[in-house]
Each structure stands twice: as C-alpha cells, then as structure tokens.
Coordinates of C-alpha atoms in Angstrom, one line a residue:
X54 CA 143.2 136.4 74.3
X55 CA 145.1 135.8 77.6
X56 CA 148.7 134.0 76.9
X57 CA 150.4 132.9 80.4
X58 CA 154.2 131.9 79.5
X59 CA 155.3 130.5 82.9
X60 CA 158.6 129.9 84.4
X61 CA 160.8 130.7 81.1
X62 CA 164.4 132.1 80.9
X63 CA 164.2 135.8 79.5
X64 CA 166.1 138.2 77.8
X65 CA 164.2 141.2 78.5
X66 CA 166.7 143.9 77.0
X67 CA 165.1 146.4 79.6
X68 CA 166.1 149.0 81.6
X69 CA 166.3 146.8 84.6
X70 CA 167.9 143.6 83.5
X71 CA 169.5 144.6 80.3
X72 CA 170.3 141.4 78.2
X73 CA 170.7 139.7 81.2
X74 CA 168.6 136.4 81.3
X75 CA 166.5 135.3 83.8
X76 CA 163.6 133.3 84.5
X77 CA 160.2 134.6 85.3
X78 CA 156.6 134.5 83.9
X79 CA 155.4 136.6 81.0
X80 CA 151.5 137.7 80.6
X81 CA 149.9 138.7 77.5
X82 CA 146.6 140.4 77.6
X83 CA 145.3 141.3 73.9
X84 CA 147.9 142.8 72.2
X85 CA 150.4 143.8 75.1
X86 CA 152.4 142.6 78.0
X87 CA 150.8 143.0 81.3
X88 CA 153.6 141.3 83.4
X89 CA 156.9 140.1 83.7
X90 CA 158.8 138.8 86.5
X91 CA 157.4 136.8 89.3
X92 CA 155.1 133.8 89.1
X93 CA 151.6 134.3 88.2
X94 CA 149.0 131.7 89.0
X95 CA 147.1 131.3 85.1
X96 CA 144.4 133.3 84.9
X97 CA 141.0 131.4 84.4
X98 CA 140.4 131.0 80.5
X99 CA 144.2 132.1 79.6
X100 CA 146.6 129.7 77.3
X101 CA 149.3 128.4 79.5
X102 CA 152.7 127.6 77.9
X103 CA 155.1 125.8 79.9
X104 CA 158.5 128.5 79.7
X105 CA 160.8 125.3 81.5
X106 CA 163.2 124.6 78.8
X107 CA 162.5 127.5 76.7
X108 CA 164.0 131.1 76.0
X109 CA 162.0 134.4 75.5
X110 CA 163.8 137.6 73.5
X111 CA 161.7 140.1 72.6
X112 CA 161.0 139.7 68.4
X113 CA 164.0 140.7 65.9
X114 CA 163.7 143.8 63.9
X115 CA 165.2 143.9 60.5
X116 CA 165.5 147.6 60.5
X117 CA 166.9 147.5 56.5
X118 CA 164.9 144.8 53.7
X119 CA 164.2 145.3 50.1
X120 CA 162.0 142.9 49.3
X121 CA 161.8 144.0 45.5
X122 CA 165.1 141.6 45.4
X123 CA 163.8 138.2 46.7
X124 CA 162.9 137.6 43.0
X125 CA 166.5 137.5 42.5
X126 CA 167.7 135.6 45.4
X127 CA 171.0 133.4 44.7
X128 CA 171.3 135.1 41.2
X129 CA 173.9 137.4 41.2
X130 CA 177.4 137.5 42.9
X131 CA 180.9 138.9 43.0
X132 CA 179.5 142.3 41.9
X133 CA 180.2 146.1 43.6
X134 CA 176.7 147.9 44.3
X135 CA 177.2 150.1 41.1
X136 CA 177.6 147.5 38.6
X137 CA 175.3 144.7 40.9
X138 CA 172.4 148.0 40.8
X139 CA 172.5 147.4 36.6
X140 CA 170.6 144.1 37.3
X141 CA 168.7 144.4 40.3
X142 CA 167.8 147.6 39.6
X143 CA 167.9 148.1 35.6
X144 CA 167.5 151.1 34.0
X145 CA 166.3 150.4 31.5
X146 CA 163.8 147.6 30.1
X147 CA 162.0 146.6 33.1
X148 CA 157.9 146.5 33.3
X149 CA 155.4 146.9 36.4
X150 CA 155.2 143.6 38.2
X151 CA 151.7 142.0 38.1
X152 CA 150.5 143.1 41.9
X153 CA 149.8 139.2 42.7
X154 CA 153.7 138.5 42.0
X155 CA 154.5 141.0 44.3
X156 CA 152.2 139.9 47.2
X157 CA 153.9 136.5 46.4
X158 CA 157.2 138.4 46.1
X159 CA 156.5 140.2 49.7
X160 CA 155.5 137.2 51.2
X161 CA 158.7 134.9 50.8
X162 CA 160.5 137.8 53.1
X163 CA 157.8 137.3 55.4
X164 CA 157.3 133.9 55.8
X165 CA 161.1 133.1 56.2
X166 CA 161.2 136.0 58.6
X167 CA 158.5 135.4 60.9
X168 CA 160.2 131.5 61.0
X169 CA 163.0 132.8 62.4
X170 CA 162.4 135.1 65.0
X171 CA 161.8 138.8 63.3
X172 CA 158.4 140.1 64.0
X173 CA 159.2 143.7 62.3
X174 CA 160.2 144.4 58.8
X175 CA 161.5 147.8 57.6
X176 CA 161.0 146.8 53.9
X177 CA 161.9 150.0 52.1
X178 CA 160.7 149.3 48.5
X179 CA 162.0 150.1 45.0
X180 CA 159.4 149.4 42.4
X181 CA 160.5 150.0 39.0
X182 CA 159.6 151.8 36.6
X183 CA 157.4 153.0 38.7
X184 CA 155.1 152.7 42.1
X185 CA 152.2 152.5 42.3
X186 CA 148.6 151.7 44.6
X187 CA 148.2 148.7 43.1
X188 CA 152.0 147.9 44.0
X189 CA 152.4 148.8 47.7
X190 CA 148.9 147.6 48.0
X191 CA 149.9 144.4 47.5
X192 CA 152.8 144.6 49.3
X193 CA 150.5 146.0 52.5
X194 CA 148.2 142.8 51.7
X195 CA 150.9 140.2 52.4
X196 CA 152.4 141.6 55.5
X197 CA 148.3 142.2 57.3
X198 CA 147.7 138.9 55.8
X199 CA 150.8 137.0 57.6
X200 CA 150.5 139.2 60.7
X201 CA 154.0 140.6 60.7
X202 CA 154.5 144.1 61.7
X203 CA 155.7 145.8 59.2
X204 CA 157.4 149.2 58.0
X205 CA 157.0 149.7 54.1
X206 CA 158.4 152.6 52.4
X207 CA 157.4 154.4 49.3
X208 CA 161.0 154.6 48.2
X209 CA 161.7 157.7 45.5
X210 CA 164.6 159.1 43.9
X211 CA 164.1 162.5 41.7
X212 CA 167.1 163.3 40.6
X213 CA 168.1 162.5 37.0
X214 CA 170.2 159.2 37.0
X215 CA 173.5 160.9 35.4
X216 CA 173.3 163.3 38.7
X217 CA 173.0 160.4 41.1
X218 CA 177.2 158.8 40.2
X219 CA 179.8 161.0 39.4
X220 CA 182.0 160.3 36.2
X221 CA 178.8 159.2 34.4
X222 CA 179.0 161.7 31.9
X223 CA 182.9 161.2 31.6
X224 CA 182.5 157.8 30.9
X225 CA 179.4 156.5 29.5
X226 CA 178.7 157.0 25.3
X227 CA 175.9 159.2 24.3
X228 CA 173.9 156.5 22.9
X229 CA 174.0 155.2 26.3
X230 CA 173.4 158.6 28.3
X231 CA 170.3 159.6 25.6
X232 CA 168.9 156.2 27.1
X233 CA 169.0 156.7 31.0
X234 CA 168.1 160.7 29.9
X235 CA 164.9 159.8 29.2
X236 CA 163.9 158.3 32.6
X237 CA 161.3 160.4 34.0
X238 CA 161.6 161.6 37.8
X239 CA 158.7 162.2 39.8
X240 CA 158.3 165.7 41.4
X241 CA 157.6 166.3 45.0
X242 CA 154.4 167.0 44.8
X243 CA 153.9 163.8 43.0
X244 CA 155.8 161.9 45.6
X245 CA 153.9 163.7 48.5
X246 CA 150.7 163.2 46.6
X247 CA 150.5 159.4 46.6
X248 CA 152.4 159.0 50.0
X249 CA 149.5 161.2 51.6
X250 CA 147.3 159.0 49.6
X251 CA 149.2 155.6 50.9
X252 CA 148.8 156.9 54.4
X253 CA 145.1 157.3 54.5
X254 CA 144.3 153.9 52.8
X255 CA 147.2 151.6 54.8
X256 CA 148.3 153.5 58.0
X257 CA 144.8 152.9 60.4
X258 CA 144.6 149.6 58.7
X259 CA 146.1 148.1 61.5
X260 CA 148.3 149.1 64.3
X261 CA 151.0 146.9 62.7
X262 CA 151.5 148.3 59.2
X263 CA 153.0 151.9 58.4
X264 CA 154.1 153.9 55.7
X265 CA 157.6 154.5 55.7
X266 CA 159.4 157.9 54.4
X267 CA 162.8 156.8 52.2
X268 CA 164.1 159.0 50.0
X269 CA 166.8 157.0 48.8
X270 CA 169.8 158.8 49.1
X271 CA 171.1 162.4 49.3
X272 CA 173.1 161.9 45.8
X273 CA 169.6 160.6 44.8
X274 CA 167.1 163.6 45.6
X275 CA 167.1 167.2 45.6
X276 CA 166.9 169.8 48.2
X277 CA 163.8 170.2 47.9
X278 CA 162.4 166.3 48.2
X279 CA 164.9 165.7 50.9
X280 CA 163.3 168.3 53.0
X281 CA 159.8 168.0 52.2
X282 CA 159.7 164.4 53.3
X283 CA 161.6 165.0 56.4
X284 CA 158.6 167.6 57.0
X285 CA 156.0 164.4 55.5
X286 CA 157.7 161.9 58.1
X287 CA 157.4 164.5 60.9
X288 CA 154.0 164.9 60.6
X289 CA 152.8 160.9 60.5
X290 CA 155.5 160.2 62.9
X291 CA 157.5 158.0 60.3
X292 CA 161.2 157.5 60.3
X293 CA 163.1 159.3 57.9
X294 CA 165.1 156.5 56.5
X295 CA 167.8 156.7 53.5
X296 CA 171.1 155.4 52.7
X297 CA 173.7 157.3 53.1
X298 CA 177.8 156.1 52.3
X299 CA 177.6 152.5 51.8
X300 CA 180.4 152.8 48.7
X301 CA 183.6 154.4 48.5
X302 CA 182.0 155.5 45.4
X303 CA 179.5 157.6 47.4
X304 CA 181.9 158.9 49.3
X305 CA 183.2 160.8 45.9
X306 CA 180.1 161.8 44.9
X307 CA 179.9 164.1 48.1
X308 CA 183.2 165.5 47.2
X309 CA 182.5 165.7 43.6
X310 CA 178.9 167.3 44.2
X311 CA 178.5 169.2 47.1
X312 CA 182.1 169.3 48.1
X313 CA 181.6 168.1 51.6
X314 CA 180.5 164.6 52.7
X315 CA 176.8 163.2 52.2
X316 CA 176.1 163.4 56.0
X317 CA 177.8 167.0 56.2
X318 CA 175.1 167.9 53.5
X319 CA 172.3 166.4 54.9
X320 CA 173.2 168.1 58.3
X321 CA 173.4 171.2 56.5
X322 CA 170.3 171.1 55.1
X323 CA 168.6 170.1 58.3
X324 CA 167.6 166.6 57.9
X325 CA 169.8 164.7 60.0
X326 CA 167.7 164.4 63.1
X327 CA 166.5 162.2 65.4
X328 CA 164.3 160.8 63.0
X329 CA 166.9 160.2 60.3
X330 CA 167.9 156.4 60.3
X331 CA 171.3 156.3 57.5
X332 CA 171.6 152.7 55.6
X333 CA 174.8 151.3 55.9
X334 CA 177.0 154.4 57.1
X335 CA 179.9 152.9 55.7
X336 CA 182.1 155.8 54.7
X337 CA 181.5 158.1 57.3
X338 CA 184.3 159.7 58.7
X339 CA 185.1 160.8 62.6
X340 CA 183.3 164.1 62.2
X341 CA 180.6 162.4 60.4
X342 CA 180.0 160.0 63.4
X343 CA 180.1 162.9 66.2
X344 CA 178.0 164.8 64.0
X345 CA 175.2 161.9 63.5
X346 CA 175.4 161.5 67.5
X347 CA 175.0 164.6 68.3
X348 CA 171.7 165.0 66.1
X349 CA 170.7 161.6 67.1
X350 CA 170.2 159.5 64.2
X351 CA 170.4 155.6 64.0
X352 CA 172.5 153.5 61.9
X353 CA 170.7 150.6 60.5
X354 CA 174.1 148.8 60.0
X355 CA 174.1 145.6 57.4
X356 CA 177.2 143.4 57.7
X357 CA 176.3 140.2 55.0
X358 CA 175.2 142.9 52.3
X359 CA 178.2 144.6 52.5
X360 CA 180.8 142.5 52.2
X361 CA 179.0 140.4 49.3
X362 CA 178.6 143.8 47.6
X363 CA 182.5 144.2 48.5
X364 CA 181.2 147.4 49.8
X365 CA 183.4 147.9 52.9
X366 CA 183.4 147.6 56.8
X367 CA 181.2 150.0 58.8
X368 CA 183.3 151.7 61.9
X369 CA 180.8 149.4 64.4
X370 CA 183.3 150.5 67.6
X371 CA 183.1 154.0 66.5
X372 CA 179.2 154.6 66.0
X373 CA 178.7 152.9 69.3
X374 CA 181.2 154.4 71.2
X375 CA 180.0 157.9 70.1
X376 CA 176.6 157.2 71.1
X377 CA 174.7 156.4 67.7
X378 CA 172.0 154.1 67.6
X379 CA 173.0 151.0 65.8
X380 CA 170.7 148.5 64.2
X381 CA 170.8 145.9 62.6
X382 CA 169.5 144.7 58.8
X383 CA 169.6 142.1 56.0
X384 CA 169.7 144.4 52.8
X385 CA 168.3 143.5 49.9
X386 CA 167.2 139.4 48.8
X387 CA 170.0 139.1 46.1
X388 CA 172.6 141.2 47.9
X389 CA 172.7 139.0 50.9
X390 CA 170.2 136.3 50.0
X391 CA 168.1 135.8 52.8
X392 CA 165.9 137.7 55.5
X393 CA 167.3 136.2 58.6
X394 CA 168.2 138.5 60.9
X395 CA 170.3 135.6 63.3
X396 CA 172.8 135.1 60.3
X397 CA 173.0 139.0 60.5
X398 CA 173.7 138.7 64.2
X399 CA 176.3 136.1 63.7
X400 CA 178.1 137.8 60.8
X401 CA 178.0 141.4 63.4
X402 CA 179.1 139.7 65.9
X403 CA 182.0 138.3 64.4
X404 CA 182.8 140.5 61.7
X405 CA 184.4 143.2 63.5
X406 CA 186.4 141.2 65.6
X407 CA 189.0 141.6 62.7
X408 CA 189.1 145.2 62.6
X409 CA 191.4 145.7 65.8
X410 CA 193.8 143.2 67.9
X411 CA 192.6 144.8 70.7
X412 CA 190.1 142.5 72.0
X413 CA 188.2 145.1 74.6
X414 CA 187.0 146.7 71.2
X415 CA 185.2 143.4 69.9
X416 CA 181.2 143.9 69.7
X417 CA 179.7 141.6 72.6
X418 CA 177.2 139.1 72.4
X419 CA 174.9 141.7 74.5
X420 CA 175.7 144.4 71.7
X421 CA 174.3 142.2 68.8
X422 CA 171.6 141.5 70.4
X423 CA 170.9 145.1 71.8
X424 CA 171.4 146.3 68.4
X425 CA 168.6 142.9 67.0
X426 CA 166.0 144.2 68.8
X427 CA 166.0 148.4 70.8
X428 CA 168.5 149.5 68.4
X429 CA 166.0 148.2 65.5
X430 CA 163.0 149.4 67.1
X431 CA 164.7 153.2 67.8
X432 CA 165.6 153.5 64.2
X433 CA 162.3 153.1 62.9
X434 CA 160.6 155.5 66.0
X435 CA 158.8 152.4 67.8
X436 CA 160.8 152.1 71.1
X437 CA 157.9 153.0 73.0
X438 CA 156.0 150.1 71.4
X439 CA 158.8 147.2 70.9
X440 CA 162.7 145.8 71.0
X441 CA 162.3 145.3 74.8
X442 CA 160.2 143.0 76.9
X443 CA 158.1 145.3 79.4
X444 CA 154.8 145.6 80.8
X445 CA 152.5 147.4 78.7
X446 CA 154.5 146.9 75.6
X447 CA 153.4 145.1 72.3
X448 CA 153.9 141.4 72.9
X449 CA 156.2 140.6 70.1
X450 CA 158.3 137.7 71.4
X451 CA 159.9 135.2 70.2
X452 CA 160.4 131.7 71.9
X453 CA 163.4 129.7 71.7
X454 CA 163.4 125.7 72.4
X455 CA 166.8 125.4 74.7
X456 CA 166.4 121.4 74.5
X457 CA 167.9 122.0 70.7
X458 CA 171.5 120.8 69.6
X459 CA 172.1 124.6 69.2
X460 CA 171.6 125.0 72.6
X461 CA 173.6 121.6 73.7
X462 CA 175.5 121.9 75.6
X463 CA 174.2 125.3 77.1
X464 CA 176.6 128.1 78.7
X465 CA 176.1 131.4 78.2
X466 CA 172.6 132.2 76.9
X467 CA 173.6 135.5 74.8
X468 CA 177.0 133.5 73.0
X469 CA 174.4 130.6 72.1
X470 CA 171.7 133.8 70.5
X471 CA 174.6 134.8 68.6
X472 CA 176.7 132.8 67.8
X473 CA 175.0 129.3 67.5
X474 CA 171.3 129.8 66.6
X475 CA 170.1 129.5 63.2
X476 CA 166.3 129.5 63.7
X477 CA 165.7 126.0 64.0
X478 CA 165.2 126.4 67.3
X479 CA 162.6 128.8 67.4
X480 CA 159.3 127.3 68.3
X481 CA 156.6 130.1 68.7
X482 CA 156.5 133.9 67.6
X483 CA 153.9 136.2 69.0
X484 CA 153.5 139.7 67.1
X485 CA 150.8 141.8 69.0
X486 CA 150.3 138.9 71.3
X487 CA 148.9 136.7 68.3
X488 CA 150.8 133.5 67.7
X489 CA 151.8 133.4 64.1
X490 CA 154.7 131.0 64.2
X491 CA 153.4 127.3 66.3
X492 CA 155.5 124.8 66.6
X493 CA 158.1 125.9 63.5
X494 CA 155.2 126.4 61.3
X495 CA 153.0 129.5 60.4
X496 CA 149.5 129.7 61.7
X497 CA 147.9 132.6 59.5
X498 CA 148.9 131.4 55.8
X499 CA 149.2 128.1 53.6
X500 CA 153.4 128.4 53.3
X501 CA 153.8 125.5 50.7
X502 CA 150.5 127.2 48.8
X503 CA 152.1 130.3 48.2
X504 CA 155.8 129.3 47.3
X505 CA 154.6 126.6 44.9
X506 CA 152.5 129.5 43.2
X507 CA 155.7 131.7 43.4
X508 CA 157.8 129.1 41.6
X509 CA 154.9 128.3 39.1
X510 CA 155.1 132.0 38.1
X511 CA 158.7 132.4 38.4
X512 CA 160.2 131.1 34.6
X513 CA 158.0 133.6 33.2
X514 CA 159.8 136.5 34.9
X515 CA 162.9 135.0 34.4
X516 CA 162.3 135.0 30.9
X517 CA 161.6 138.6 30.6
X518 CA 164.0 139.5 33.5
X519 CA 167.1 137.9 31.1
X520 CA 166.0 140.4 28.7
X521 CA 166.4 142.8 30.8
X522 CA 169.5 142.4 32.0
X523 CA 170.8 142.0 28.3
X524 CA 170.0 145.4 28.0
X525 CA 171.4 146.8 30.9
X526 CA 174.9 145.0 30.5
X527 CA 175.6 147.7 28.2
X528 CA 176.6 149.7 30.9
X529 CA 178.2 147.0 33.0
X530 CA 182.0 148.2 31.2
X531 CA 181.5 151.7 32.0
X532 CA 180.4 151.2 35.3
X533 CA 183.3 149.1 35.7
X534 CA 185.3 152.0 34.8
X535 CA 183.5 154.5 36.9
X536 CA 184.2 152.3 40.1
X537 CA 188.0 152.1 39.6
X538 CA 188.1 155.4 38.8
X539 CA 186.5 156.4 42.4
X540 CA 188.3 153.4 44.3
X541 CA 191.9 155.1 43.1
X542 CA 190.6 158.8 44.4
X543 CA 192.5 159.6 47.5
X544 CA 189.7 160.7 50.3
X545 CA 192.0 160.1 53.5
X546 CA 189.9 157.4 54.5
X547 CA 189.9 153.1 54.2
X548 CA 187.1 151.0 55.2
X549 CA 188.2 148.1 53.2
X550 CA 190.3 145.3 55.0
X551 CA 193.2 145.7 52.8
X552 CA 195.4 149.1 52.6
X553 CA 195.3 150.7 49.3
X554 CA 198.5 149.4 47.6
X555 CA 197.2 145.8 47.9
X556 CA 194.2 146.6 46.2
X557 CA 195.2 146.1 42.4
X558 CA 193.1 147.6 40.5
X559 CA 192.8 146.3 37.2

C-alpha cells in the first residue's frame, strides 16, 4: 500500500535536520519510506492524509519492558528492588502461567503502547519458574497479532540465588536458605538450546519480531553464560542486553564478588561491546562511564522505575557527555505502572534538572526525544532500520493532532513532545507502513475483547498470586536487613538525592 502524508510538520531526528521540525511530505511505499521533504503530487491509487495541523516523529522505542509485571500493575509500592523482587519475582511458590494469560498478559503492554506512540518494544521477559515454547510463544503471538515491532528476550539467570546478593548467607535462616537452594538453574547449553530453538520458529516470522539475548545481570550468570550469549547475540545480530547497577546494593555485590565494579567485570571478561545495551546504569562510576563509551555500549536509562523503586538517579549529563548512547525505557508494569514511553520522556526531561544548579547541564527537549527514538533504536542494533525518519527506512511513525489542548497554545514543538503530551493527541501510528493505531483506536485487534477477558481471568491469579506472596514475605525482614546493611557500606559514590547523613536508616 502507498500512504502519501502531505504537508505535515516533522521531526525527522536525521542527520540533516536533527529534531528540528519542519514541514514537508512523507511517502510510504510497502513497508518503507520512499521520500521526505518536498511536495509530492499523490500517486494514483495511494491513501492521502492531509499532514496540515498534524505532527510526524518517527515511532517511540521503549528500549527496557517486562511485561511479565502488567499482571501486577498498581499493586505494589514504596518497596527497594530487593524486597519489591520477593513479590514480582517470588522465589518460591509460583506456577507456569496458562500461555492464553500470557498472550493476554503481553497484549495490555501492547495495546497501551501502540495508543501512545511506541511502535517498538524491547520486552525482556522473566517467566517463572521457568520458560518455556509454549510461553514466549504466546508472548510472540500477541505482538505479530497487534503489529507492533517487537524485541522479546529469553531472559536467564544461572547462577544459584544465594550467589546473586551478597549478605544472603549472613542474613537469611537456614530453613530459609535450604528453600531458595533448591531452585534449579539452567545450564548453558540448556539456555542456548531453546534460544537456537526460539530463533528458528519466531525470528523469520516476520521482519518485526526478534529474539532478544538478556542474561540478566552479571551478579546473575556465570562466566561462562555471560560469554556464550554474547557469542549467541553476535551470531543472530541480537543486542546483548542486561542490567547492570541499578541499586546501590549491586554496586556491593561487585565489591563483594569480584572486587571490582560490575561493568569493570564485564569489560574484563569481554562483553561490554557495542552490542551490550546496560539497564539502568545507575551506579556506575566515572571510569565506568569512559569505559562503557569507549567500548560503545548503550544505556537504556529508566527514570519512573527508578525512583519508585527508590533505586537512585542515573548520571544522565555524564553518559551523554562521554559519548554513550542513551535510551530510554519504562521498566517493568508494577515498578512504574505503565508502558508509556511520553510519561518516560516527561519524567527524563525533568528529572535531572535537579541534579545540578547549573542550568547549561539540564537535558533538552531535543535530548529526550533523541534518546525516545535513535538512542532506542541503537541499543537494540536497529538504527539502520528505525528511530529516524529517512528515505528507505521502516515507516514507523507516529502522528500527532496539533489542534489538541496539549498543543494549545503552540510554541515550541519539541517542549510541547515533552513536556505537555500525554498520548491523547496521537491520532495514527504506522509500524512497517501499516496503520495500526486510526483515529485513537487500534485497527488489528478487538481492545475491549481482550481486556474484558483479561479481567475475567484476573481473580483467579490473584487468588493464587496472594499465596504466593505469603510465602515469599518470609524473606521480606531479611531482605530488609540485607539492604541497610549495603546502603551503610561506604563505596565513594551517591546517586541518591540526599547525602548520606540524611538518610536514616532504620
């Protein structure tokens, strides 16, 4: 199909405009732009959509989702990621979901994506106990079903749980550590067994869905799994994505395990690349930042997640000014509580602003929205394909209604983006020149369908999920303990607002 968009204001986030807008005419041809610019007369047989009034960006990338926690969005608050993990993430108790829940599950993310603007998902999964085909399966269905593009990650950890936090053994009782001992690990040939086997059955699917290689953390994996599926993601041209320093509690565990920071290891054992997109990024210190730079990995950079997690502020100035590509992402479902990616902006964008006095340090509206679209498209390896809008690149766009109160009065373009959009402006979203967002509404599913079969299904889950978490706050006072123990270590570094004396520990 032939899409002419004629005489719209742009924000092409190219090499030749930047994110400076202007207005011009946008053809799509199949699945990829074949001009932008100057006026085109409408081909015979195209779709003409009048641009007057209306804003093109190319389509958000949420370069950091776990959709695994949208069945536990709005449930849980005011915890640190150790203690929040015992819930969202039990240890103990929890079943395999019934693959139809988790299409269901995946499709919530989706839909209240696609409605407001992202056209590309880096969903990196955790399935517990275990995962499975039948699991990522489903979780492949609902993103070719809805016609996002999507990166979906077959998430593993294989080192033994009491290995993965220090103080653990310190801390927890024995009839506590004989439980978590028993939770099997997989091995790497397991893990590169039914990734290989993922690949062939989802990756020439369609050109919009890949696997995704994530181990999930270099306190989480061993030497050998962290450099097999480096090897794995080099040879399917994956990104190699993993979070790395999002707690101050991480930040011990490098010290405590391989006496030298997380991204110092990972550098060391040669898996910091130009593949290698870090989560969060949070406690990484000066050498750290050069370091990552210098090997040129991204930083998919979370700003909601991590100060409802009470995790800390990420040294946004610093990665940037080294030259590390920043993107940007909505965590997890329950640890910010939604997928959109233009409360993500909003929160960047002013966020930092509070880290310095010196203005000329702020982020800029153009940053944010550098960082929404190329930065997220560079992290997970598709900046030949999207984040920009540029002749013979995938046409995923989003359009924008100006004639909106969020737009009223309108001044600068980029400042409204940022700082006044919510997504009720967005009228249309094109992913590989398809139109699956018309007029506010999606075009390829039956929205109020599938969330009244989510909600019918939900109190069952709940039900079981409330056992589960019985179980699991076993833990909560020793995790408690854990985190105050690592909070009061001295590591010559702050990325919380307040100086340590203020903190009171109690």
């Amino acid at each position: 199909m032939t899409i002419h968009i004629s005489e719209a204001n742009i924000i092409a986030v190219d090499a030749a405009h930047g994110t400076r807008p202007f207005k011009g005419d946008i053809l799509i041809e199949g699945s990829r732009i074949a001009h932008v610019g100057e006026p085109l007369v409408t081909p015979d047989g195209a779709r003409r959509i009048d641009g007057r009034n209306r804003l093109v960006i190319p389509g958000l990338v949420n370069a950091h989702v776990h959709s695994w926690e949208a069945m536990f969005k709005g449930r849980y608050d005011n915890m640190p990621l150790e203690i929040w993990m015992l819930y969202s993430y039990p240890l103990v108790g929890t079943k395999a979901l019934d693959p139809r829940l988790i299409y269901l599950r995946s499709m919530i993310v989706a839909m209240e994506s696609l409605k407001n603007g992202v056209t590309c998902l880096v969903d990196d999964i955790i399935e517990l106990p275990v995962q499975g085909m039948d699991a990522i399966d489903a979780v492949f269905d609902a993103y070719h079903d809805i016609g996002i593009r999507a990166n979906v990650s077959g998430h593993v950890i294989n080192r033994p749980f009491l290995d993965t936090i220090p103080f653990t053994r310190e801390y927890l009782p024995s009839d506590l550590i004989a439980d978590v001992s028993r939770i099997k690990v997989p091995t790497v040939k397991n893990y590169l067994d039914f990734a290989g086997e993922v690949v062939k059955k989802h990756q020439d699917r369609s050109d919009r869905l890949r696997y995704l290689v994530a181990p999930s953390g270099p306190q989480r994996c061993t030497e050998e799994m962290l450099k097999a599926v480096h090897d794995f993601a080099r040879e399917i041209k994956s990104a190699y994505h993993i979070h790395v320093l999002e707690t101050k509690v991480q930040a011990v565990a490098g010290r405590e395990f391989y006496g030298r920071t997380l991204v110092q290891y990972l550098d060391d054992l040669g898996v910091l690349t130009n593949i290698s997109t870090l989560a969060h990024s949070i406690w990484v210190t000066d050498r750290d930042i050069a370091c990552m730079a210098e090997r040129g990995s991204s930083v998919a950079h979370n700003p909601i997640s991590n100060q409802k997690l009470g995790a800390g502020i990420a040294p946004f100035r610093k990665l940037l000014d080294a030259g590390v590509n920043v993107a940007l992402g909505s965590d997890g479902i329950s640890s910010n509580d939604t997928s959109r990616m233009l409360d993500v902006m909003q929160v960047a964008g002013l966020l930092h602003k509070v880290t310095t006095p010196e203005c000329g340090l702020w982020p800029t509206a153009s940053e944010i929205i550098y960082a929404a679209t190329m930065g997220g498209a560079r992290s997970v390896q598709l900046q030949n394909e999207i984040g920009s809008i540029e002749t013979g690149k995938r046409a995923d766009l989003v359009l924008f209604d100006l004639e909106t109160i969020n737009f009223t009065p309108q001044n600068d373009l980029l400042n409204h983006l940022v700082y006044c959009e919510n997504g009720s402006s967005v009228e249309k979203v094109f992913v590989n020149g398809e139109i699956v967002v018309d007029d506010g509404e999606l075009t390829k599913v039956n929205e109020g369908a599938l969330v009244r079969e989510l909600r019918e299904r939900y109190d069952a889950f709940s039900e079981h999920h409330k056992g589960v978490e019985q179980l699991n706050r076993r833990f909560e006072p020793y995790f408690k303990k854990i985190h105050k123990h690592c909070c009061g270590e001295n590591i010559e570094l702050n990325r919380y607002s307040a100086p340590p004396n203020e903190w009171l520990l109690s």
